[in-house]
Tab-separated table of C-alpha atoms and ligand atoms in Angstrom:
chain	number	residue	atom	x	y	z
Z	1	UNK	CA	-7.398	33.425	8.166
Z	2	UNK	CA	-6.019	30.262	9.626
Z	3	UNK	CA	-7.742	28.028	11.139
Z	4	UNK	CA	-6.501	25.765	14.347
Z	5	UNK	CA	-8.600	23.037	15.240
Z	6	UNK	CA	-8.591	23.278	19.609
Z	7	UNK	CA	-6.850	20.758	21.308
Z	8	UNK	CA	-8.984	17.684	21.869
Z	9	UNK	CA	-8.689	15.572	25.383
Z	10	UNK	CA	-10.073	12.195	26.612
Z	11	UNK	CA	-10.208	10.626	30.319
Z	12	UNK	CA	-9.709	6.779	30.715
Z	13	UNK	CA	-9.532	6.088	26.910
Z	14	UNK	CA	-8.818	3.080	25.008
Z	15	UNK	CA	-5.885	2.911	22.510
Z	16	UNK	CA	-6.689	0.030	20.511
Z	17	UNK	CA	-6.701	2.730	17.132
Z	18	UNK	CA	-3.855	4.395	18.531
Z	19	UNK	CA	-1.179	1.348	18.167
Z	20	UNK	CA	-0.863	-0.630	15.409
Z	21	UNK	CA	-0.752	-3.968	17.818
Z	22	UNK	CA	-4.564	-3.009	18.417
Z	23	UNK	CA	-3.844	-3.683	22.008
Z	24	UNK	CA	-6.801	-2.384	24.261
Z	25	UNK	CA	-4.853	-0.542	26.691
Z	26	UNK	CA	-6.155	2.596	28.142
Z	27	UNK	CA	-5.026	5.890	28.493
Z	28	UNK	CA	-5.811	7.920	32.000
Z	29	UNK	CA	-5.566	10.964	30.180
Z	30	UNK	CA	-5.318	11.137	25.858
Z	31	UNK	CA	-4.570	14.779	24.084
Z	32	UNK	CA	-4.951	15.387	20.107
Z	33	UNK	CA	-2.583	17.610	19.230
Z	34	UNK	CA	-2.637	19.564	16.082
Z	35	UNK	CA	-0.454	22.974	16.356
Z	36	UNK	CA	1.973	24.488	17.905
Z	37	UNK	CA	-0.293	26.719	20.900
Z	38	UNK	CA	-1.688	22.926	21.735
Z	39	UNK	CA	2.138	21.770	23.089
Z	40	UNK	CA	2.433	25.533	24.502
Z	41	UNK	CA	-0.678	24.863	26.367
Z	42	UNK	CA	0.251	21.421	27.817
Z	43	UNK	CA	3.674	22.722	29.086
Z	44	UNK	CA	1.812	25.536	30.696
Z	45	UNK	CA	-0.261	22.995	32.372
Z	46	UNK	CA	2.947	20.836	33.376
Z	47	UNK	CA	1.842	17.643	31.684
Z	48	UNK	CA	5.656	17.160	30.414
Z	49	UNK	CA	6.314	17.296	33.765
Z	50	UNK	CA	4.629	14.225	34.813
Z	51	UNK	CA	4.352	10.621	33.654
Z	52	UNK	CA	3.138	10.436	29.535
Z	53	UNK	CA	3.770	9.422	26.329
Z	54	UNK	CA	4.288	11.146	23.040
Z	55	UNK	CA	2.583	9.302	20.183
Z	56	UNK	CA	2.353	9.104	16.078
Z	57	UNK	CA	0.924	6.657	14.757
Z	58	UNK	CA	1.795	4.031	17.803
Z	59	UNK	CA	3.388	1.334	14.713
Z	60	UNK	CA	6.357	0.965	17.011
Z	61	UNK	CA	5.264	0.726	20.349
Z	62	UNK	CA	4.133	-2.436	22.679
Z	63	UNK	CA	1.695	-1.130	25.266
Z	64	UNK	CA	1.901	-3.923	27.973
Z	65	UNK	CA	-0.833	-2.101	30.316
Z	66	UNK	CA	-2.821	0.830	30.719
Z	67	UNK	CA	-0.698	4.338	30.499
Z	68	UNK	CA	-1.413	6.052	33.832
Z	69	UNK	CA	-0.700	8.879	32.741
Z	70	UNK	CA	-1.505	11.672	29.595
Z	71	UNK	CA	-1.318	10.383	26.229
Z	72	UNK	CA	-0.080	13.227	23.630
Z	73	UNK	CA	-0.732	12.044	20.139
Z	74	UNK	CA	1.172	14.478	17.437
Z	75	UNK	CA	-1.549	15.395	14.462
Z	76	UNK	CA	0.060	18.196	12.870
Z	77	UNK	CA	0.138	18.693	9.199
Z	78	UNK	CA	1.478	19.961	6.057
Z	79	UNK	CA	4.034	18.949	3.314
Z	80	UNK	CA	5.636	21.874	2.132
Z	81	UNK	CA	8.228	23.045	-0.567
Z	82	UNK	CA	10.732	25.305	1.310
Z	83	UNK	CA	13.360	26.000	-1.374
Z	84	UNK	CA	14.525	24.571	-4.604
Z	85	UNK	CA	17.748	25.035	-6.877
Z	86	UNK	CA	18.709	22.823	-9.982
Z	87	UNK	CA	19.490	19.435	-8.524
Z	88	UNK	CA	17.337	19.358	-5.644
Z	89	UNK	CA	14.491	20.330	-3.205
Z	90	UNK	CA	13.893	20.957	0.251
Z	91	UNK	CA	10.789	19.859	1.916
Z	92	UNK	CA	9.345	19.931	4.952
Z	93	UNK	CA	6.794	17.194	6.553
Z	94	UNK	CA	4.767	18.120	10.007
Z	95	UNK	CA	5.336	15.520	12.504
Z	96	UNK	CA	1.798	14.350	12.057
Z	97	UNK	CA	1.507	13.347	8.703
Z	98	UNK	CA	1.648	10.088	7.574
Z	99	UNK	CA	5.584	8.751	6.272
Z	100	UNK	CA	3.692	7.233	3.233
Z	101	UNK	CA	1.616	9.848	2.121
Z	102	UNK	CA	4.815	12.207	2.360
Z	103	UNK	CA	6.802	9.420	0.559
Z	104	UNK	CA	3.988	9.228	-2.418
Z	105	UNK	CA	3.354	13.548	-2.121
Z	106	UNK	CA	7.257	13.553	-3.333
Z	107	UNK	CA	6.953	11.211	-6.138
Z	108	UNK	CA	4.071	13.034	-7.634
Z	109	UNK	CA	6.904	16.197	-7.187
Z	110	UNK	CA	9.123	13.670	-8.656
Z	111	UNK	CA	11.347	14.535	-5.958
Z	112	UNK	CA	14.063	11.580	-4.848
Z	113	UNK	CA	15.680	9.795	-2.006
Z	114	UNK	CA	12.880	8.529	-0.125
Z	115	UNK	CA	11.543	6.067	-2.508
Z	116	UNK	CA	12.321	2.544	-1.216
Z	117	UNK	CA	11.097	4.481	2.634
Z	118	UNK	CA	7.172	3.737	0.637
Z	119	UNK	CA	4.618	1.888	2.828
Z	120	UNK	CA	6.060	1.989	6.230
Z	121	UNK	CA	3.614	3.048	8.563
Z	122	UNK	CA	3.573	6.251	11.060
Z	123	UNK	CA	4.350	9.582	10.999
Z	124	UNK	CA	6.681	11.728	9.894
Z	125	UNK	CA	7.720	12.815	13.376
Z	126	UNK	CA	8.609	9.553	13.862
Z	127	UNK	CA	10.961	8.946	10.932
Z	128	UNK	CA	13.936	10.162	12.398
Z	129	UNK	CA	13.446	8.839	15.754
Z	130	UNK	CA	14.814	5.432	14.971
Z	131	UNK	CA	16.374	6.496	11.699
Z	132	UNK	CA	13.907	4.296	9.492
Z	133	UNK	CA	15.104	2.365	6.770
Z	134	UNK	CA	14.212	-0.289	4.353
Z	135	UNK	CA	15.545	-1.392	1.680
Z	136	UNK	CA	19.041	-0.076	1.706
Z	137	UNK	CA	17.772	3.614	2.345
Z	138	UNK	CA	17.742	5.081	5.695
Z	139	UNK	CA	16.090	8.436	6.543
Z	140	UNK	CA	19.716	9.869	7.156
Z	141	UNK	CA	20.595	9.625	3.584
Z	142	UNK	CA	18.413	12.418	2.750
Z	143	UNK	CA	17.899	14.312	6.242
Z	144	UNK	CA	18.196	17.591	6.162
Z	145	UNK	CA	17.248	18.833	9.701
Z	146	UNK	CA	14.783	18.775	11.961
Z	147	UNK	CA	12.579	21.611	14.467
Z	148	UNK	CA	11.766	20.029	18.098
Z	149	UNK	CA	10.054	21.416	21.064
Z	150	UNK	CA	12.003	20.835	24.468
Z	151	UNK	CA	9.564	19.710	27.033
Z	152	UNK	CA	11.421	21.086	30.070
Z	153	UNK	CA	11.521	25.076	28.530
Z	154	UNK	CA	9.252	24.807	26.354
Z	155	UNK	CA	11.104	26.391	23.553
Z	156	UNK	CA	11.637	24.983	19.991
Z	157	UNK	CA	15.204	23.729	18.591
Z	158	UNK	CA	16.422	23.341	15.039
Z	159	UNK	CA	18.712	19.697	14.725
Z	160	UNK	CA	21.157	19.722	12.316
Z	161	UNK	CA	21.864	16.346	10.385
Z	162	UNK	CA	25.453	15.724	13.057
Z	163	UNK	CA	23.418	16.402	15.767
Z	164	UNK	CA	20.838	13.944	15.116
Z	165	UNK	CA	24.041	11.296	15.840
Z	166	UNK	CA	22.045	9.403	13.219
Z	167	UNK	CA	23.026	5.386	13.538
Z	168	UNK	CA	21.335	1.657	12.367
Z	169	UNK	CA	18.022	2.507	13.625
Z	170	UNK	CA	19.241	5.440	16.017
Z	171	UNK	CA	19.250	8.692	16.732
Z	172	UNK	CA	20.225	10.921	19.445
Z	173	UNK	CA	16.954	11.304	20.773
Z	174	UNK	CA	16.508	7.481	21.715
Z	175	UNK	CA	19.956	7.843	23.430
Z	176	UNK	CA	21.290	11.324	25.251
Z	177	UNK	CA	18.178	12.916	24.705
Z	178	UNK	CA	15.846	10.407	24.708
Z	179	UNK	CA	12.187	11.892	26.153
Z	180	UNK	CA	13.999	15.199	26.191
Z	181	UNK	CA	12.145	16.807	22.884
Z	182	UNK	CA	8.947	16.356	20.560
Z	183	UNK	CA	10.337	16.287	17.289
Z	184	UNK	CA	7.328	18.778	15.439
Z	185	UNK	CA	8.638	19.421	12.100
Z	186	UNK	CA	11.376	17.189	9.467
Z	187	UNK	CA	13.129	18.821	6.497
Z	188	UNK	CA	14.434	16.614	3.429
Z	189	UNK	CA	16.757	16.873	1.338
Z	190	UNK	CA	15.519	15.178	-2.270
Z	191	UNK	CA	16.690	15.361	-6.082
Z	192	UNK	CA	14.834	16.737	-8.275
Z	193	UNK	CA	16.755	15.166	-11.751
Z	194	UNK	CA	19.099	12.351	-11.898
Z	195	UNK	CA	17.815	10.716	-8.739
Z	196	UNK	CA	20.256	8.190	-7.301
Z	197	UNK	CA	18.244	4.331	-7.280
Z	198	UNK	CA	18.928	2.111	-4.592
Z	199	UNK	CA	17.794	-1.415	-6.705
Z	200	UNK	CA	20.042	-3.838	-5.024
Z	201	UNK	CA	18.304	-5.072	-2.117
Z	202	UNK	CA	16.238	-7.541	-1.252
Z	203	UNK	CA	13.879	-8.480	-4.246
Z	204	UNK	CA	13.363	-4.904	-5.569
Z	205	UNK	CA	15.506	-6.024	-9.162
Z	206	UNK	CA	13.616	-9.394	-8.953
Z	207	UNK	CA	10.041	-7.417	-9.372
Z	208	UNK	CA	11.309	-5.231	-11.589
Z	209	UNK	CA	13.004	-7.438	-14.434
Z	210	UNK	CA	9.529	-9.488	-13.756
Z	211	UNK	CA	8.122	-6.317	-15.297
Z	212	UNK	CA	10.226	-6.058	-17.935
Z	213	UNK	CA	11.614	-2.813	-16.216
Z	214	UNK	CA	15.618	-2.267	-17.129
Z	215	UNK	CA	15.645	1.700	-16.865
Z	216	UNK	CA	12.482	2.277	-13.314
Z	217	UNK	CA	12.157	5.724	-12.534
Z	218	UNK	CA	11.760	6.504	-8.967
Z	219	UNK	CA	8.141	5.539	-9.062
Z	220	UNK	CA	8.101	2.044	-10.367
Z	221	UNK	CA	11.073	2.004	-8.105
Z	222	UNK	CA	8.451	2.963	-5.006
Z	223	UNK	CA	5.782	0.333	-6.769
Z	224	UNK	CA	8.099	-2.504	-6.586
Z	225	UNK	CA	8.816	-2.339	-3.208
Z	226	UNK	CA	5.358	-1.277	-2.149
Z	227	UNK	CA	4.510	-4.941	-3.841
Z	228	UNK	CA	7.119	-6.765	-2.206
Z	229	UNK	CA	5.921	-5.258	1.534
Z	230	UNK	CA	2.333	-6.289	0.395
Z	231	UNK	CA	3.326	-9.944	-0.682
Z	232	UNK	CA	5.362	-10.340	2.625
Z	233	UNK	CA	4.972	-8.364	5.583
Z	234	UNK	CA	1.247	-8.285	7.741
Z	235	UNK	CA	-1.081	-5.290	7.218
Z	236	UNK	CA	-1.715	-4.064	10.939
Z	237	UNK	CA	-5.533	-3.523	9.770
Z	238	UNK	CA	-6.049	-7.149	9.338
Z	239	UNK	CA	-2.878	-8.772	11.909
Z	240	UNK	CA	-2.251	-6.276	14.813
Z	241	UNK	CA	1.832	-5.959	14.383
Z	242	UNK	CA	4.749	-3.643	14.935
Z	243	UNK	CA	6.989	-4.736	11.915
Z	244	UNK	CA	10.191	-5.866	13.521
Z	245	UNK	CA	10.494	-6.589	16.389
Z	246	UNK	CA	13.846	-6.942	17.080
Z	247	UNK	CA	16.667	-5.004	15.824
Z	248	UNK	CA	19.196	-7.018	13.839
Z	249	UNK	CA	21.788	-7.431	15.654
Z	250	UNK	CA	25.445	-6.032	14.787
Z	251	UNK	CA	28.195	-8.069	16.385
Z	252	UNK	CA	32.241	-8.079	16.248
Z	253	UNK	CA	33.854	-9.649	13.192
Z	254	UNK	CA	35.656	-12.847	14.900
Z	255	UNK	CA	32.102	-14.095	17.021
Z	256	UNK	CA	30.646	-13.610	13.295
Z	257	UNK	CA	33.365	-15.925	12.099
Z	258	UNK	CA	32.965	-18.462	14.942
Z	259	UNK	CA	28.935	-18.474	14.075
Z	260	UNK	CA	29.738	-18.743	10.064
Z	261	UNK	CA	31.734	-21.790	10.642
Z	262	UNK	CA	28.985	-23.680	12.987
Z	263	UNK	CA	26.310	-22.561	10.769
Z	264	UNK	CA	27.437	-22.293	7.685
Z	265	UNK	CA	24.240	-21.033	5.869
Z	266	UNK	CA	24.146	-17.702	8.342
Z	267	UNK	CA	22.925	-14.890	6.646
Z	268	UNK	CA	25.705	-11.948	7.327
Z	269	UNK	CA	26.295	-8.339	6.361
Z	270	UNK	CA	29.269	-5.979	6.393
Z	271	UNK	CA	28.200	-2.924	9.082
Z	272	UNK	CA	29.446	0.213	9.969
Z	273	UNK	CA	33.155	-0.600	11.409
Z	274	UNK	CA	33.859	-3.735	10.507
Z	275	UNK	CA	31.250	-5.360	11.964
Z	276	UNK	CA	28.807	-7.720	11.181
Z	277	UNK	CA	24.887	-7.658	10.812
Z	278	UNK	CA	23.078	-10.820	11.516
Z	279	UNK	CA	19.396	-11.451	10.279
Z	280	UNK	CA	17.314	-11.063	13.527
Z	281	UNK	CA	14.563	-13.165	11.530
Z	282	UNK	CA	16.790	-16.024	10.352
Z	283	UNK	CA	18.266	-16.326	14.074
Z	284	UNK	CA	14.528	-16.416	15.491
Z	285	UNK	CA	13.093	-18.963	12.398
Z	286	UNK	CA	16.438	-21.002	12.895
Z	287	UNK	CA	15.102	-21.543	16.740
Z	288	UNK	CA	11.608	-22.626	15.161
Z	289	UNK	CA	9.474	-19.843	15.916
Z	290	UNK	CA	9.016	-18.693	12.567
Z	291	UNK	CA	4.631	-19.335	11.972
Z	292	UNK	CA	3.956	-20.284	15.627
Z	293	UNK	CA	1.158	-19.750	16.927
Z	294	UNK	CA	0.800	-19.154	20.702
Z	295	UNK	CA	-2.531	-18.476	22.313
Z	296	UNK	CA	-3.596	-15.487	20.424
Z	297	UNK	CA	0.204	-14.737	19.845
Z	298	UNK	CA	3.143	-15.390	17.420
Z	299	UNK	CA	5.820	-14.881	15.241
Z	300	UNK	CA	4.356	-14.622	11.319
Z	301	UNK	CA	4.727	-17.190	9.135
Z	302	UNK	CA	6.199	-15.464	6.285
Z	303	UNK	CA	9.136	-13.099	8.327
Z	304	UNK	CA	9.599	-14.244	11.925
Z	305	UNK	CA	10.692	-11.151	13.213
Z	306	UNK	CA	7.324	-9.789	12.857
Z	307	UNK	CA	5.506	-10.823	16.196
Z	308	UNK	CA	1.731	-10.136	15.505
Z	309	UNK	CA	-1.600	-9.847	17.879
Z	310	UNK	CA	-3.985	-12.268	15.887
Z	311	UNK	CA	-6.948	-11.006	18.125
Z	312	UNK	CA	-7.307	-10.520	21.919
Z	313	UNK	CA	-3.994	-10.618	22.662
Z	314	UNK	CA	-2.606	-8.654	25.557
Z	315	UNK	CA	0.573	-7.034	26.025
Z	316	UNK	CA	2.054	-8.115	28.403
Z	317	UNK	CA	1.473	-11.563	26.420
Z	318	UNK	CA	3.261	-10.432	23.392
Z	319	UNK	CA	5.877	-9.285	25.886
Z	320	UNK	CA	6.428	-12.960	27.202
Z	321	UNK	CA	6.052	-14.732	23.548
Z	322	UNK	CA	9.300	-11.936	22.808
Z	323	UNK	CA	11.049	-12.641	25.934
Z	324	UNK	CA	10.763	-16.560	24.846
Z	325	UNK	CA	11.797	-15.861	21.720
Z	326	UNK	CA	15.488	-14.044	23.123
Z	327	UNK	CA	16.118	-17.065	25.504
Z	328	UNK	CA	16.100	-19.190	22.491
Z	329	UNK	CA	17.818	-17.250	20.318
Z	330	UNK	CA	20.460	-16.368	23.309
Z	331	UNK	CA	20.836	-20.190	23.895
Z	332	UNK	CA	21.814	-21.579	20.307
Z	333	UNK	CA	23.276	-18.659	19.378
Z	334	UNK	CA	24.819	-16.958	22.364
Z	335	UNK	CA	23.259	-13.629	21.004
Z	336	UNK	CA	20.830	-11.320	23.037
Z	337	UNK	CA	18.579	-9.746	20.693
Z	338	UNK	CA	17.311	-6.187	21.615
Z	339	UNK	CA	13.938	-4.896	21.067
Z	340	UNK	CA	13.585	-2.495	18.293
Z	341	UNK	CA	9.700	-1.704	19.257
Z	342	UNK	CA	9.381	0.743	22.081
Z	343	UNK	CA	7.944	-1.072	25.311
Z	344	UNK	CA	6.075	0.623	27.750
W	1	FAD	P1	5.176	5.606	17.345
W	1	FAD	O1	5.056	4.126	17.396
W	1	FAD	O2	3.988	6.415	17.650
W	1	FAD	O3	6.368	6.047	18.320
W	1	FAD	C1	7.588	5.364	18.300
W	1	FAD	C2	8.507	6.006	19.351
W	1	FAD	O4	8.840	7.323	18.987
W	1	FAD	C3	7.835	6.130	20.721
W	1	FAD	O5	8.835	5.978	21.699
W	1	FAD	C4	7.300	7.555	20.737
W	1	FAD	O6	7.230	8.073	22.058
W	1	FAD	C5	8.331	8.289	19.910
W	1	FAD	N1	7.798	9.366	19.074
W	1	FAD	C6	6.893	9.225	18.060
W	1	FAD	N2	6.734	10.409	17.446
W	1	FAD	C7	7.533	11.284	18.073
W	1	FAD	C8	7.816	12.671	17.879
W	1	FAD	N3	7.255	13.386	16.883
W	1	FAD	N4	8.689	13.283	18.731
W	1	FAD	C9	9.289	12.587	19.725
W	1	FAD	N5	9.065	11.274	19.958
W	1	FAD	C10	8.205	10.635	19.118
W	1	FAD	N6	10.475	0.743	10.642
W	1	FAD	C11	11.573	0.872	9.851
W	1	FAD	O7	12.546	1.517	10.226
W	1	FAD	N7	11.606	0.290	8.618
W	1	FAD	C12	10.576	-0.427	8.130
W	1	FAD	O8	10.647	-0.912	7.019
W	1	FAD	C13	9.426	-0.605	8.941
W	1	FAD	N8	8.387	-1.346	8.518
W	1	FAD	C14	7.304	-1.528	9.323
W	1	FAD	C15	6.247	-2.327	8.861
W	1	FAD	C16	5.128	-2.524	9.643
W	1	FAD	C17	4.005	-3.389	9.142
W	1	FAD	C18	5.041	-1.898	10.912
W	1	FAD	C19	3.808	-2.041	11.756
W	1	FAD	C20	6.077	-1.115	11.390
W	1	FAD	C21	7.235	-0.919	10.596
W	1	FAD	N9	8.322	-0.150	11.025
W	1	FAD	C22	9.413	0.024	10.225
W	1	FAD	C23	8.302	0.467	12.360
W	1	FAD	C24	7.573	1.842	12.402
W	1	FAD	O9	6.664	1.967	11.365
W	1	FAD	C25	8.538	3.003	12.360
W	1	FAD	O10	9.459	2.945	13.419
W	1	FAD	C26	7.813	4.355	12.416
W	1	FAD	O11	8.720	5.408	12.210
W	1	FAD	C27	7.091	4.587	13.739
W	1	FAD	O12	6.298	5.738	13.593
W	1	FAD	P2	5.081	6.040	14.543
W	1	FAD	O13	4.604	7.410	14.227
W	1	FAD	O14	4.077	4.966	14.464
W	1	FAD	O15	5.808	6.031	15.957
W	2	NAP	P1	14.673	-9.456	4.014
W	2	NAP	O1	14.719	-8.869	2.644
W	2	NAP	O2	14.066	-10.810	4.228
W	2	NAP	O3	16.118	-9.445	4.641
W	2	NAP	C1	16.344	-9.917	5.962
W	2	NAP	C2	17.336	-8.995	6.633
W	2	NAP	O4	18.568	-9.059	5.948
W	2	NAP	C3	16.875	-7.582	6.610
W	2	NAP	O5	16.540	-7.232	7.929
W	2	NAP	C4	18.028	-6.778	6.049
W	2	NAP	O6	18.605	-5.855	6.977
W	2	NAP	C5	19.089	-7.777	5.715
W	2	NAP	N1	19.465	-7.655	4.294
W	2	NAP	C6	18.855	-8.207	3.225
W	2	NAP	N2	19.511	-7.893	2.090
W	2	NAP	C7	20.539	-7.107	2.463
W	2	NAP	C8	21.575	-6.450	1.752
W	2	NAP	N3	21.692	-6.547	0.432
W	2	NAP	N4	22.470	-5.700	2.450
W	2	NAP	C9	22.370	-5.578	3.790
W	2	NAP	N5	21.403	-6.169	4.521
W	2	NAP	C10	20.515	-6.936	3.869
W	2	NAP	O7	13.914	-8.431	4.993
W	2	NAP	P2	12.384	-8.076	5.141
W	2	NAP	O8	11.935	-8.450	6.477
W	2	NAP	O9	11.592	-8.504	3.948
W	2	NAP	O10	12.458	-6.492	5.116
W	2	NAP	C11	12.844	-5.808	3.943
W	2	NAP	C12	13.303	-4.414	4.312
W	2	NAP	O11	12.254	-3.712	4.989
W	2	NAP	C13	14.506	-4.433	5.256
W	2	NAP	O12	15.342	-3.367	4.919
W	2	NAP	C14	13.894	-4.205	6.618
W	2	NAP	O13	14.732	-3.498	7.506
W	2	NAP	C15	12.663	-3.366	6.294
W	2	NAP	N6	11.594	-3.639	7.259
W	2	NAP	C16	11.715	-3.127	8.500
W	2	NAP	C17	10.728	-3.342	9.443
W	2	NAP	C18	10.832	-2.711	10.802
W	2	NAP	O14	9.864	-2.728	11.526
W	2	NAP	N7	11.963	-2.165	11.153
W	2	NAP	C19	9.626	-4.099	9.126
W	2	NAP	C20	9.554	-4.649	7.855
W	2	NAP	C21	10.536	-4.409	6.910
W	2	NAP	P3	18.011	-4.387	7.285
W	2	NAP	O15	16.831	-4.619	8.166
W	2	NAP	O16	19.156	-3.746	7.997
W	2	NAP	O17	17.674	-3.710	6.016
């Protein structure tokens, strides 16, 4: 017998555990939604109809006031082996479940790919959304497809990997279909022998020659960057946060030029089409944010980009210290950083 836990709802209810900011804003109406008959029964009811929010784990959203309107928080589980040959597995994560216990589940598999994806926060649901990545990994590289449930029929919808229009930090559902579907189920992808290691980036060969470490498997791999995330970026249980803030922006290769020769220390990476990736956090430290502090607000003092809610903070105040932070960054730069966190 299975057994569904009924759908749970809330009037005028605060979401300070429902966003990793720990912003106090309310919701007029908050559903818990663990299975599929839950989402049949809110359609039936029209709440995709009017004003609300779909949530995971809220670790990329700014609430800057109260949400009136209903509140659907995604709580589904189960991690699941769907089919396996030699070389690899497929697996599919509920929406609900947490990324990084489905990141450390497939390392006790020993399955591959999602490795250096270890310790960010949310939920799988989430993951394809804005096409996380870290480390030189993106959720793309081992996407398989996706199941979604279209709020205006009512039906569910299998996404292949092309029509997921995958791109840095994109997906077709924060473009042409953004609010159009709640993405319920996520199928990887992973090697199961001769996994392919993504050590170049950032620090992760630093920590691991530290170890003495010349051959890492995939899960000394995961360690090391779990240890460098620790070491550098805020825990949103101690320092309300959203990780980046900003997206990092990609510009044409001749202004990248133009910038390289007036500052001469710019960080800059090759993109997609010739292009150029600039480090969102060096612009913003460069204008002298980086560790300031303002009222309950700022930018961290170990990785700018991160703007964090040291206690009390609204919003709306977060909003300003981030609208601040794009006028300077505009002004001795000439380049308008975009949000990456979802503002509402
Ligand atoms: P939420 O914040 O709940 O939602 C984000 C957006 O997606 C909202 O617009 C929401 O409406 C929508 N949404 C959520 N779930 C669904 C669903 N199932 N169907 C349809 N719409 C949905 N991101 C990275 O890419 N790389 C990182 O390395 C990284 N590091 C982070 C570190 C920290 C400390 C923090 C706080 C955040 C970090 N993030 C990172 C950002 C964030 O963790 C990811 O974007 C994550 O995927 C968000 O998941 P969530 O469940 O919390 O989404
Ligand atoms: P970092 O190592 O200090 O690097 C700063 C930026 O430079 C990163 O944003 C990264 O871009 C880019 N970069 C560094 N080495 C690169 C390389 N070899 N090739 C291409 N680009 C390179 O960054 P960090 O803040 O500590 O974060 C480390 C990783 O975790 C990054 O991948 C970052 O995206 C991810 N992260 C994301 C969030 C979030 O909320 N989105 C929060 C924390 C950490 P990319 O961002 O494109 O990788």
């Amino acid at each position: 017998m299975r057994y569904f836990r009924s759908m749970q709802h809330f009037t005028n209810h605060s979401l300070s555990t429902y966003n990793t900011f720990g912003l106090p804003a309310k919701a007029q109406n908050l559903w818990l939604v663990a299975n599929e008959d839950d989402l049949l029964a809110l359609h039936a009811k029209g709440i995709f109809a009017q004003k609300h929010l779909i949530l995971g784990g809220g670790s990329n959203i700014l609430l800057t006031r109260d949400f009136d309107g209903h509140v659907v928080v995604l709580q589904n589980s189960g991690k699941r082996i769907i089919g396996q040959d030699e070389n690899e597995v497929e697996v599919q994560f509920a929406a609900g479940e947490r990324w990084h216990t489905c990141v450390m589940w497939a390392l006790q598999h020993n399955f591959g790919g999602i490795e250096n994806l270890a310790l960010i926060p949310g939920t799988a649901g989430a993951a394809p959304m804005q096409n996380i990545g870290a480390y030189g990994v993106e959720v793309k590289d081992s996407f398989k497809q996706l199941r979604a449930f279209h709020k205006a029929s009512g039906e569910f919808r299998t996404f292949s990997h092309s029509q997921c229009a995958f791109g840095y930090r994109e997906s077709v559902f924060k473009n042409e279909l953004k609010d159009a579907y709640i993405i319920w189920e996520v199928n990887f992808a992973l090697s199961t022998q001769n996994h392919k290691l993504h050590l170049a980036y950032g620090a992760i060969n630093t920590v691991l020659q530290q170890k003495g470490i010349t051959a890492p498997n995939i899960q000394q791999v995961a360690e090391a960057v779990i240890e460098i995330r620790q070491s550098k970026l805020p825990d949103p249980a101690k320092i309300g946060n959203s990780g980046s803030f900003f997206k990092n922006p990609v510009v044409d290769a001749d202004f990248a030029e133009k910038l390289k020769r007036e500052h001469t220390d710019m960080p800059m990476y090759a993109a997609e089409d010739g292009k150029v990736k600039l480090a969102a956090g060096w612009l913003i430290e460069q204008c002298g944010w980086k560790g300031k502090v303002v009222g309950a607000t700022g930018a961290h003092k170990q990785q700018a980009l991160v703007l964090v809610n040291y206690g009390g903070a609204t919003g709306s105040e977060i909003w300003q210290l981030a609208i601040n932070i794009q006028q300077s960054v505009k002004e001795k730069f000439g380049v308008q950083l975009q949000p990456e966190v979802n503002v509402y």
